[in-house]
Amino acid sequence: MSEQDPRRRIPRTDVLLGDPALREAADRLGPEEVRRSVAAAQEAARRGDVAPEDVLAHAVAGLPASASSLVPVLNASGVVVHTNLGRAPLSAAAQRAVTDAAGYVDVELDLADGRRARRGSGALAALLSAVPSAEGALVVNNGAAALLLATTALAQGREVVVSRGELVEIGDGFRLTDLIASTGARLREIGTTNRTHLADYRDAVGEETGCLLKVHTSNFRVEGFTSAVEVDELVGLGVPVVADLGSGLLHPEPALPMEPDATTALSQGADLVLFSGDKLLGGPQAGIILGRADLVERLRRHPMARALRVDKLTLAALEATLRAGEPPVARALHTDPSALRARTRALATRLGLPEEAVVPHDGRVGGGGAAGHPLPGWALALPEETAPVLRCGRPAVLPRVHGGSCLVDLRCVEPGDDDRLAEAVARALASLDR
Ligand SMILES: *Cc1c(COP(=O)(O)O)cnc(C)c1O
């Protein structure tokens, strides 16, 4: 190396690590990330790709945005509750509640008298005021945990009576049948795939029955010669009726007429209803149990309940979801197709694309709710090769690949993100042109 060799001017590692910007980044992201970025910047300078005086800026630019490897994604798929994207996005109110609860909070403390208090009482009160027909409420880790706890507490060593038409697999190979069997309850399957009658339930109920279970077939539909027994017909059989509603509507939703809801199921006489917090309710991952006070208390006192309980962040997000205005899931569900068309046209215009690039596109509820129910709307049709570029860009954008096109559906994109989305699409199209 000669005296003039620019490589001699590459800053040393300890000098770079001492820089205030990188010291702050080490606190935020961890020292490993910072060292990795510094080494990469120095290496780029040695190759001559970066000037020695730009090494620091290059190292700063190469840092990740966050200490978590999870990448925020703009959901342009039109699928409202997208399981692979973490289901429901939290409302602004719920996000703020999570941030506020991140430090020490009075989740289990009465600040007035300094004693221990009922854990998460605010979230439970919010549930009971949202569904006044429920006498009791309990929150566990997810819908599967709610089912696990209910069948264990009510039917361990006894029978759970369930229709063959409702034995669903919820995704990734998990079957409700296996889940229930794992509790030590025996599954008593009745009826057939397409038809189950009240007499089937009546014949099956006996000394050994722990509960009757009604499961909403949330991810498929049986059509044609079908028959099922509704909750109101089951309540006279003298055993607890548990309704696994799956998707978590609290009240009837006119946009999804086939979807069950907690208020209706309780008014029909269900003793317990179970549902997820992060599907149509639009909140955090949780399993919510509502119903008869004595049964809810039995579940709450069961030893297993302690292993399934939720953390303070979930309680905070759930309460805020219930108390604040319409969460993003509900807004996406209720999006007016003509408003969607106008936004999509504006996006096409901005990108210099012809009007024909705006095509009719049905959104979907997705993730365990309203199987097959179309949500009429519009999408921007781009060449299929755009999709992987969009997914790998920053911000990451998830479009729908269908029929040889990359479809960008704005239903689940916050209008405030339209500019970022337009820029991401413009960059992706430009990179394809190159
Ligand atoms: C989604 C779903 C579950 C599982 O809920 P998780 O929150 O994913 O654990 C159970 N039952 C039904 C009917 C569902 O739709």
CSV table of C-alpha atoms and ligand atoms in Angstrom, one decimal:
chain,number,residue,atom,x,y,z
A,1,MET,CA,0.0,0.0,0.0
A,2,SER,CA,1.4,3.4,-1.0
A,3,GLU,CA,1.2,6.5,1.2
A,4,GLN,CA,-1.4,7.8,-1.3
A,5,ASP,CA,-3.5,4.6,-1.2
A,6,PRO,CA,-7.0,5.7,-0.2
A,7,ARG,CA,-7.4,2.5,1.7
A,8,ARG,CA,-5.1,4.0,4.3
A,9,ARG,CA,-7.8,6.6,5.0
A,10,ILE,CA,-10.5,4.0,5.9
A,11,PRO,CA,-11.5,4.8,9.5
A,12,ARG,CA,-10.5,2.2,12.1
A,13,THR,CA,-13.2,0.1,13.7
A,14,ASP,CA,-12.8,1.6,17.2
A,15,VAL,CA,-13.0,5.1,15.8
A,16,LEU,CA,-16.2,4.2,14.0
A,17,LEU,CA,-17.7,2.5,17.0
A,18,GLY,CA,-17.0,5.6,19.1
A,19,ASP,CA,-19.1,7.8,16.8
A,20,PRO,CA,-22.2,9.0,18.7
A,21,ALA,CA,-24.6,7.9,15.9
A,22,LEU,CA,-23.2,4.3,16.1
A,23,ARG,CA,-23.1,4.3,19.9
A,24,GLU,CA,-26.8,5.2,19.9
A,25,ALA,CA,-27.5,2.5,17.3
A,26,ALA,CA,-25.6,-0.1,19.4
A,27,ASP,CA,-28.1,0.7,22.3
A,28,ARG,CA,-31.1,0.4,20.0
A,29,LEU,CA,-30.0,-2.5,17.8
A,30,GLY,CA,-27.3,-4.3,19.8
A,31,PRO,CA,-23.5,-4.2,19.3
A,32,GLU,CA,-23.4,-7.2,16.9
A,33,GLU,CA,-25.6,-5.4,14.3
A,34,VAL,CA,-23.5,-2.3,14.5
A,35,ARG,CA,-20.2,-4.2,14.2
A,36,ARG,CA,-21.6,-6.1,11.2
A,37,SER,CA,-22.6,-2.9,9.4
A,38,VAL,CA,-19.2,-1.2,10.2
A,39,ALA,CA,-17.3,-4.3,8.8
A,40,ALA,CA,-19.4,-4.3,5.7
A,41,ALA,CA,-18.8,-0.6,5.1
A,42,GLN,CA,-15.1,-0.9,5.6
A,43,GLU,CA,-15.0,-3.9,3.2
A,44,ALA,CA,-16.9,-1.9,0.6
A,45,ALA,CA,-14.3,0.9,1.0
A,46,ARG,CA,-11.4,-1.6,0.6
A,47,ARG,CA,-13.0,-2.8,-2.7
A,48,GLY,CA,-13.2,0.9,-3.7
A,49,ASP,CA,-17.0,0.9,-3.8
A,50,VAL,CA,-17.2,3.5,-1.0
A,51,ALA,CA,-15.0,6.5,-0.5
A,52,PRO,CA,-13.1,6.4,2.9
A,53,GLU,CA,-14.8,9.5,4.1
A,54,ASP,CA,-18.2,8.0,3.4
A,55,VAL,CA,-17.6,4.8,5.5
A,56,LEU,CA,-19.4,6.1,8.6
A,57,ALA,CA,-22.5,7.2,6.6
A,58,HIS,CA,-22.4,3.9,4.8
A,59,ALA,CA,-22.3,2.0,8.1
A,60,VAL,CA,-25.2,4.0,9.5
A,61,ALA,CA,-27.2,3.5,6.3
A,62,GLY,CA,-26.6,-0.2,6.4
A,63,LEU,CA,-28.2,-0.6,9.9
A,64,PRO,CA,-31.6,-2.3,10.1
A,65,ALA,CA,-34.6,-0.1,11.2
A,66,SER,CA,-35.3,-2.1,14.3
A,67,ALA,CA,-33.9,-4.7,16.7
A,68,SER,CA,-36.6,-7.1,15.6
A,69,SER,CA,-36.2,-9.0,12.4
A,70,LEU,CA,-40.0,-8.7,11.7
A,71,VAL,CA,-40.5,-6.5,8.6
A,72,PRO,CA,-43.6,-4.3,8.5
A,73,VAL,CA,-45.6,-5.1,5.4
A,74,LEU,CA,-48.2,-3.1,3.4
A,75,ASN,CA,-50.9,-5.6,2.8
A,76,ALA,CA,-52.0,-5.2,-0.8
A,77,SER,CA,-53.4,-8.7,-1.1
A,78,GLY,CA,-57.1,-7.8,-0.4
A,79,VAL,CA,-57.1,-10.4,2.3
A,80,VAL,CA,-58.3,-8.7,5.4
A,81,VAL,CA,-57.3,-11.2,8.1
A,82,HIS,CA,-54.1,-12.6,6.6
A,83,THR,CA,-52.7,-15.3,8.8
A,84,ASN,CA,-49.2,-15.1,7.3
A,85,LEU,CA,-49.2,-11.3,8.1
A,86,GLY,CA,-50.1,-11.7,11.7
A,87,ARG,CA,-53.8,-11.5,11.2
A,88,ALA,CA,-55.4,-8.3,12.4
A,89,PRO,CA,-53.4,-5.1,12.4
A,90,LEU,CA,-53.9,-3.2,15.6
A,91,SER,CA,-55.9,0.1,15.7
A,92,ALA,CA,-53.9,3.2,16.5
A,93,ALA,CA,-55.5,3.2,20.0
A,94,ALA,CA,-54.4,-0.4,20.6
A,95,GLN,CA,-50.9,0.3,19.4
A,96,ARG,CA,-50.7,3.3,21.8
A,97,ALA,CA,-52.0,1.1,24.6
A,98,VAL,CA,-49.3,-1.5,23.9
A,99,THR,CA,-46.6,1.1,24.0
A,100,ASP,CA,-48.0,2.5,27.3
A,101,ALA,CA,-48.2,-0.9,28.9
A,102,ALA,CA,-44.7,-1.9,27.8
A,103,GLY,CA,-43.1,-0.6,31.1
A,104,TYR,CA,-44.4,-1.3,34.6
A,105,VAL,CA,-48.2,-1.1,34.7
A,106,ASP,CA,-50.9,-1.8,37.3
A,107,VAL,CA,-52.0,-5.0,35.5
A,108,GLU,CA,-52.5,-6.8,38.8
A,109,LEU,CA,-52.3,-4.0,41.3
A,110,ASP,CA,-54.8,-1.7,42.9
A,111,LEU,CA,-53.0,1.6,43.1
A,112,ALA,CA,-55.5,3.0,45.6
A,113,ASP,CA,-54.8,0.4,48.4
A,114,GLY,CA,-51.5,-1.0,47.1
A,115,ARG,CA,-52.8,-4.6,47.1
A,116,ARG,CA,-53.1,-7.2,44.4
A,117,ALA,CA,-56.0,-6.8,42.1
A,118,ARG,CA,-57.8,-8.9,39.5
A,119,ARG,CA,-55.5,-9.3,36.6
A,120,GLY,CA,-56.6,-7.4,33.4
A,121,SER,CA,-59.9,-6.3,35.0
A,122,GLY,CA,-60.1,-3.4,32.5
A,123,ALA,CA,-60.1,-5.7,29.5
A,124,LEU,CA,-62.7,-8.0,31.1
A,125,ALA,CA,-64.9,-5.1,31.9
A,126,ALA,CA,-64.6,-3.9,28.3
A,127,LEU,CA,-65.7,-7.3,27.0
A,128,LEU,CA,-68.7,-7.5,29.4
A,129,SER,CA,-69.8,-4.0,28.4
A,130,ALA,CA,-69.4,-4.9,24.7
A,131,VAL,CA,-71.5,-8.1,25.1
A,132,PRO,CA,-73.9,-7.4,28.0
A,133,SER,CA,-75.5,-10.8,27.7
A,134,ALA,CA,-72.3,-12.4,28.9
A,135,GLU,CA,-72.2,-12.9,32.7
A,136,GLY,CA,-68.5,-13.7,32.8
A,137,ALA,CA,-65.4,-13.2,30.6
A,138,LEU,CA,-61.9,-14.8,30.4
A,139,VAL,CA,-59.0,-14.1,28.1
A,140,VAL,CA,-56.4,-16.7,27.2
A,141,ASN,CA,-53.6,-17.0,24.6
A,142,ASN,CA,-55.6,-17.8,21.5
A,143,GLY,CA,-58.7,-19.5,20.2
A,144,ALA,CA,-57.1,-22.9,20.4
A,145,ALA,CA,-56.2,-22.3,24.1
A,146,ALA,CA,-59.8,-21.3,24.8
A,147,LEU,CA,-61.1,-24.6,23.3
A,148,LEU,CA,-58.4,-26.5,25.2
A,149,LEU,CA,-59.4,-24.9,28.5
A,150,ALA,CA,-63.1,-25.3,27.9
A,151,THR,CA,-63.0,-29.0,26.9
A,152,THR,CA,-60.5,-29.8,29.7
A,153,ALA,CA,-62.4,-28.1,32.4
A,154,LEU,CA,-65.8,-29.4,31.3
A,155,ALA,CA,-65.1,-32.8,29.9
A,156,GLN,CA,-61.7,-34.2,30.9
A,157,GLY,CA,-62.2,-38.0,31.2
A,158,ARG,CA,-65.7,-37.6,29.8
A,159,GLU,CA,-67.2,-37.0,26.3
A,160,VAL,CA,-67.3,-34.0,24.1
A,161,VAL,CA,-70.2,-34.4,21.7
A,162,VAL,CA,-69.6,-32.8,18.3
A,163,SER,CA,-71.0,-33.2,14.8
A,164,ARG,CA,-68.9,-34.8,12.1
A,165,GLY,CA,-69.7,-31.8,9.9
A,166,GLU,CA,-67.8,-29.6,12.2
A,167,LEU,CA,-64.5,-31.4,12.7
A,168,VAL,CA,-62.3,-28.7,11.2
A,169,GLU,CA,-58.6,-28.4,10.6
A,170,ILE,CA,-57.6,-24.8,11.4
A,171,GLY,CA,-54.4,-24.5,9.4
A,172,ASP,CA,-50.8,-25.8,9.3
A,173,GLY,CA,-52.2,-29.3,10.0
A,174,PHE,CA,-53.8,-28.6,13.4
A,175,ARG,CA,-57.1,-30.3,13.8
A,176,LEU,CA,-59.6,-29.5,16.5
A,177,THR,CA,-60.2,-33.3,16.9
A,178,ASP,CA,-56.5,-33.8,17.9
A,179,LEU,CA,-56.6,-30.8,20.1
A,180,ILE,CA,-59.6,-32.0,22.0
A,181,ALA,CA,-58.3,-35.5,22.2
A,182,SER,CA,-55.1,-34.2,23.8
A,183,THR,CA,-57.0,-32.8,26.7
A,184,GLY,CA,-58.1,-36.3,27.8
A,185,ALA,CA,-61.7,-35.7,26.8
A,186,ARG,CA,-63.2,-38.3,24.5
A,187,LEU,CA,-64.6,-37.1,21.2
A,188,ARG,CA,-68.1,-38.4,20.6
A,189,GLU,CA,-68.6,-37.8,16.9
A,190,ILE,CA,-72.2,-37.8,15.7
A,191,GLY,CA,-74.1,-37.4,12.4
A,192,THR,CA,-72.4,-37.2,9.0
A,193,THR,CA,-70.3,-34.7,7.1
A,194,ASN,CA,-73.3,-33.1,5.5
A,195,ARG,CA,-76.2,-33.8,7.9
A,196,THR,CA,-76.6,-33.9,11.7
A,197,HIS,CA,-79.9,-33.9,13.4
A,198,LEU,CA,-81.1,-33.0,16.9
A,199,ALA,CA,-81.9,-36.7,17.5
A,200,ASP,CA,-78.2,-37.5,16.9
A,201,TYR,CA,-77.3,-35.1,19.8
A,202,ARG,CA,-80.1,-36.5,22.0
A,203,ASP,CA,-79.0,-40.1,21.4
A,204,ALA,CA,-75.4,-39.2,22.3
A,205,VAL,CA,-76.0,-37.3,25.5
A,206,GLY,CA,-75.8,-39.3,28.7
A,207,GLU,CA,-73.9,-39.8,32.0
A,208,GLU,CA,-70.6,-39.5,30.2
A,209,THR,CA,-71.3,-36.2,28.4
A,210,GLY,CA,-69.1,-33.3,29.6
A,211,CYS,CA,-70.3,-30.8,27.0
A,212,LEU,CA,-71.8,-30.3,23.6
A,213,LEU,CA,-69.5,-28.5,21.2
A,214,LYS,CA,-70.7,-26.5,18.2
A,215,VAL,CA,-67.8,-25.5,16.0
A,216,HIS,CA,-68.2,-22.8,13.3
A,217,THR,CA,-66.9,-24.2,10.0
A,218,SER,CA,-65.0,-20.9,9.5
A,219,ASN,CA,-62.7,-22.0,6.7
A,220,PHE,CA,-64.9,-24.0,4.4
A,221,ARG,CA,-68.5,-24.4,3.3
A,222,VAL,CA,-70.6,-27.5,2.8
A,223,GLU,CA,-73.3,-26.8,0.2
A,224,GLY,CA,-76.2,-28.8,-1.1
A,225,PHE,CA,-78.0,-31.5,1.0
A,226,THR,CA,-77.1,-30.2,4.4
A,227,SER,CA,-78.5,-29.9,7.8
A,228,ALA,CA,-77.1,-28.8,11.1
A,229,VAL,CA,-78.6,-28.2,14.5
A,230,GLU,CA,-78.4,-24.6,15.8
A,231,VAL,CA,-77.4,-23.7,19.4
A,232,ASP,CA,-81.0,-22.8,20.4
A,233,GLU,CA,-82.1,-26.4,19.8
A,234,LEU,CA,-79.3,-27.9,21.8
A,235,VAL,CA,-79.9,-26.0,25.0
A,236,GLY,CA,-82.7,-28.3,26.3
A,237,LEU,CA,-80.5,-31.4,26.5
A,238,GLY,CA,-79.3,-30.7,30.0
A,239,VAL,CA,-75.5,-30.4,29.3
A,240,PRO,CA,-73.4,-27.3,28.8
A,241,VAL,CA,-73.3,-26.1,25.2
A,242,VAL,CA,-70.0,-24.6,24.1
A,243,ALA,CA,-69.9,-22.7,20.8
A,244,ASP,CA,-66.6,-22.2,19.1
A,245,LEU,CA,-67.3,-19.2,16.9
A,246,GLY,CA,-63.9,-18.9,15.5
A,247,SER,CA,-63.9,-15.5,14.0
A,248,GLY,CA,-65.0,-13.2,16.8
A,249,LEU,CA,-67.8,-11.0,15.8
A,250,LEU,CA,-69.4,-9.6,19.0
A,251,HIS,CA,-72.7,-8.6,17.2
A,252,PRO,CA,-74.3,-9.6,13.9
A,253,GLU,CA,-72.3,-8.1,10.9
A,254,PRO,CA,-74.6,-7.2,8.0
A,255,ALA,CA,-71.6,-7.5,5.6
A,256,LEU,CA,-71.1,-11.1,6.6
A,257,PRO,CA,-74.6,-12.6,7.1
A,258,MET,CA,-73.4,-16.2,7.5
A,259,GLU,CA,-70.9,-15.4,10.3
A,260,PRO,CA,-72.0,-16.3,13.8
A,261,ASP,CA,-71.6,-13.7,16.6
A,262,ALA,CA,-71.2,-13.9,20.4
A,263,THR,CA,-74.4,-11.9,21.3
A,264,THR,CA,-76.6,-14.1,19.1
A,265,ALA,CA,-75.1,-17.4,20.3
A,266,LEU,CA,-75.5,-16.3,23.9
A,267,SER,CA,-79.0,-15.2,23.4
A,268,GLN,CA,-79.8,-18.6,21.8
A,269,GLY,CA,-78.6,-20.1,25.1
A,270,ALA,CA,-75.0,-21.1,24.5
A,271,ASP,CA,-73.4,-21.6,28.0
A,272,LEU,CA,-70.0,-20.6,26.7
A,273,VAL,CA,-68.8,-19.0,23.5
A,274,LEU,CA,-65.2,-19.0,22.3
A,275,PHE,CA,-63.4,-16.9,19.7
A,276,SER,CA,-60.1,-15.4,18.6
A,277,GLY,CA,-59.1,-11.9,19.3
A,278,ASP,CA,-57.2,-11.3,16.1
A,279,LYS,CA,-59.7,-12.3,13.5
A,280,LEU,CA,-62.8,-10.2,12.9
A,281,LEU,CA,-62.6,-8.6,16.3
A,282,GLY,CA,-59.6,-6.8,14.9
A,283,GLY,CA,-57.5,-7.0,18.1
A,284,PRO,CA,-54.4,-8.8,19.4
A,285,GLN,CA,-53.9,-12.6,19.4
A,286,ALA,CA,-56.1,-13.9,22.2
A,287,GLY,CA,-58.8,-16.5,22.9
A,288,ILE,CA,-61.9,-15.0,24.4
A,289,ILE,CA,-64.4,-16.9,26.5
A,290,LEU,CA,-67.8,-15.4,27.4
A,291,GLY,CA,-70.8,-16.9,29.0
A,292,ARG,CA,-72.3,-18.3,32.3
A,293,ALA,CA,-70.5,-16.9,35.3
A,294,ASP,CA,-70.2,-20.3,37.1
A,295,LEU,CA,-68.6,-22.0,34.1
A,296,VAL,CA,-66.3,-19.1,33.3
A,297,GLU,CA,-65.2,-19.2,37.0
A,298,ARG,CA,-64.6,-23.0,36.7
A,299,LEU,CA,-62.3,-22.4,33.7
A,300,ARG,CA,-60.5,-19.5,35.4
A,301,ARG,CA,-59.8,-21.7,38.5
A,302,HIS,CA,-58.6,-24.7,36.4
A,303,PRO,CA,-54.8,-25.2,36.9
A,304,MET,CA,-54.3,-25.1,33.1
A,305,ALA,CA,-55.6,-21.5,33.0
A,306,ARG,CA,-52.4,-20.3,34.4
A,307,ALA,CA,-50.4,-21.8,31.5
A,308,LEU,CA,-52.7,-20.2,28.9
A,309,ARG,CA,-52.9,-16.7,30.4
A,310,VAL,CA,-52.1,-13.6,28.3
A,311,ASP,CA,-49.6,-10.9,29.0
A,312,LYS,CA,-50.1,-7.2,29.8
A,313,LEU,CA,-49.6,-6.1,26.2
A,314,THR,CA,-52.4,-8.3,25.0
A,315,LEU,CA,-54.7,-7.1,27.7
A,316,ALA,CA,-53.9,-3.5,26.9
A,317,ALA,CA,-54.4,-4.0,23.2
A,318,LEU,CA,-57.6,-5.9,23.6
A,319,GLU,CA,-59.2,-3.3,26.0
A,320,ALA,CA,-58.2,-0.5,23.6
A,321,THR,CA,-59.6,-2.4,20.6
A,322,LEU,CA,-62.9,-2.8,22.3
A,323,ARG,CA,-63.2,0.7,23.7
A,324,ALA,CA,-61.9,2.8,20.7
A,325,GLY,CA,-63.5,3.3,17.3
A,326,GLU,CA,-63.6,0.9,14.3
A,327,PRO,CA,-60.4,-1.1,14.1
A,328,PRO,CA,-58.6,-1.5,10.7
A,329,VAL,CA,-60.2,-5.0,10.1
A,330,ALA,CA,-63.7,-3.5,10.3
A,331,ARG,CA,-62.8,-0.6,8.2
A,332,ALA,CA,-61.3,-2.9,5.5
A,333,LEU,CA,-64.5,-5.0,5.6
A,334,HIS,CA,-66.7,-1.9,5.2
A,335,THR,CA,-64.6,-0.2,2.5
A,336,ASP,CA,-66.9,1.2,-0.1
A,337,PRO,CA,-66.0,-0.3,-3.6
A,338,SER,CA,-66.4,3.1,-5.3
A,339,ALA,CA,-64.0,4.7,-2.9
A,340,LEU,CA,-61.6,1.8,-3.5
A,341,ARG,CA,-61.9,2.3,-7.3
A,342,ALA,CA,-61.2,6.0,-7.0
A,343,ARG,CA,-58.0,5.3,-4.9
A,344,THR,CA,-56.9,2.6,-7.3
A,345,ARG,CA,-57.4,5.0,-10.3
A,346,ALA,CA,-55.5,7.7,-8.6
A,347,LEU,CA,-52.6,5.2,-8.1
A,348,ALA,CA,-52.7,4.2,-11.8
A,349,THR,CA,-52.7,7.8,-12.9
A,350,ARG,CA,-49.8,8.6,-10.6
A,351,LEU,CA,-47.8,5.6,-12.1
A,352,GLY,CA,-48.7,6.6,-15.6
A,353,LEU,CA,-50.6,3.4,-16.2
A,354,PRO,CA,-53.8,3.3,-18.4
A,355,GLU,CA,-57.3,3.0,-16.9
A,356,GLU,CA,-57.5,-0.6,-18.1
A,357,ALA,CA,-54.9,-1.5,-15.4
A,358,VAL,CA,-57.6,-1.0,-12.8
A,359,VAL,CA,-59.6,-4.2,-12.7
A,360,PRO,CA,-62.5,-5.6,-10.6
A,361,HIS,CA,-61.1,-7.7,-7.8
A,362,ASP,CA,-62.8,-9.4,-4.8
A,363,GLY,CA,-61.1,-9.1,-1.5
A,364,ARG,CA,-61.5,-11.8,1.1
A,365,VAL,CA,-62.0,-12.0,4.8
A,366,GLY,CA,-59.3,-14.7,5.1
A,367,GLY,CA,-57.9,-16.3,8.2
A,368,GLY,CA,-60.8,-18.2,9.6
A,369,GLY,CA,-63.9,-16.2,8.9
A,370,ALA,CA,-66.6,-16.1,6.2
A,371,ALA,CA,-65.1,-18.7,4.0
A,372,GLY,CA,-65.5,-17.9,0.3
A,373,HIS,CA,-67.4,-14.7,1.0
A,374,PRO,CA,-66.3,-12.2,-1.7
A,375,LEU,CA,-65.7,-8.5,-0.8
A,376,PRO,CA,-66.3,-6.7,-4.1
A,377,GLY,CA,-63.6,-4.1,-5.0
A,378,TRP,CA,-60.8,-3.2,-7.4
A,379,ALA,CA,-57.1,-3.8,-7.9
A,380,LEU,CA,-54.3,-2.5,-10.0
A,381,ALA,CA,-53.0,-5.2,-12.4
A,382,LEU,CA,-49.3,-5.2,-12.9
A,383,PRO,CA,-46.9,-7.7,-14.6
A,384,GLU,CA,-46.6,-10.9,-12.5
A,385,GLU,CA,-42.8,-10.3,-12.2
A,386,THR,CA,-43.5,-7.2,-10.1
A,387,ALA,CA,-44.7,-9.3,-7.1
A,388,PRO,CA,-41.3,-10.6,-5.8
A,389,VAL,CA,-39.8,-7.2,-6.2
A,390,LEU,CA,-42.6,-5.6,-4.2
A,391,ARG,CA,-42.3,-8.2,-1.5
A,392,CYS,CA,-38.6,-7.7,-1.1
A,393,GLY,CA,-38.7,-3.9,-1.3
A,394,ARG,CA,-38.8,-1.4,1.6
A,395,PRO,CA,-41.5,-0.9,2.5
A,396,ALA,CA,-42.3,-4.5,1.8
A,397,VAL,CA,-45.6,-4.8,-0.2
A,398,LEU,CA,-47.6,-8.0,-0.4
A,399,PRO,CA,-49.7,-8.1,-3.6
A,400,ARG,CA,-51.9,-11.0,-4.8
A,401,VAL,CA,-50.5,-13.1,-7.6
A,402,HIS,CA,-53.4,-14.4,-9.6
A,403,GLY,CA,-54.2,-15.3,-13.2
A,404,GLY,CA,-50.8,-14.3,-14.4
A,405,SER,CA,-51.0,-10.8,-12.8
A,406,CYS,CA,-49.6,-9.1,-9.8
A,407,LEU,CA,-52.7,-7.5,-8.3
A,408,VAL,CA,-52.4,-4.5,-5.9
A,409,ASP,CA,-55.5,-4.2,-3.8
A,410,LEU,CA,-55.8,-1.1,-1.6
A,411,ARG,CA,-58.6,-2.5,0.7
A,412,CYS,CA,-56.2,-3.3,3.5
A,413,VAL,CA,-53.8,-0.4,2.9
A,414,GLU,CA,-54.4,2.6,5.2
A,415,PRO,CA,-55.2,5.6,2.9
A,416,GLY,CA,-52.4,7.4,4.7
A,417,ASP,CA,-50.0,4.8,3.2
A,418,ASP,CA,-51.1,5.4,-0.4
A,419,ASP,CA,-48.0,7.6,-1.1
A,420,ARG,CA,-45.6,5.0,0.3
A,421,LEU,CA,-47.3,2.3,-1.7
A,422,ALA,CA,-47.2,4.4,-4.9
A,423,GLU,CA,-43.5,5.0,-4.4
A,424,ALA,CA,-42.8,1.3,-3.8
A,425,VAL,CA,-44.7,0.3,-6.9
A,426,ALA,CA,-42.9,3.0,-9.0
A,427,ARG,CA,-39.5,1.7,-7.8
A,428,ALA,CA,-40.5,-1.9,-8.5
A,429,LEU,CA,-41.7,-1.1,-12.1
A,430,ALA,CA,-38.6,1.0,-12.7
A,431,SER,CA,-36.3,-1.9,-11.6
A,432,LEU,CA,-38.1,-4.3,-14.0
A,433,ASP,CA,-37.5,-1.8,-16.9
A,434,ARG,CA,-33.8,-1.9,-16.2
B,1,LIG,C1,-59.3,-19.8,14.1
B,1,LIG,C2,-60.2,-20.8,14.8
B,1,LIG,C3,-59.7,-21.5,15.9
B,1,LIG,C4,-58.3,-21.3,16.4
B,1,LIG,O1,-58.1,-20.0,16.9
B,1,LIG,P1,-56.6,-19.5,17.1
B,1,LIG,O2,-56.8,-18.1,17.6
B,1,LIG,O3,-56.0,-19.5,15.7
B,1,LIG,O4,-56.0,-20.3,18.1
B,1,LIG,C5,-60.5,-22.4,16.5
B,1,LIG,N1,-61.7,-22.7,16.0
B,1,LIG,C6,-62.2,-22.0,15.0
B,1,LIG,C7,-63.6,-22.4,14.5
B,1,LIG,C8,-61.5,-21.1,14.3
B,1,LIG,O5,-62.0,-20.5,13.2
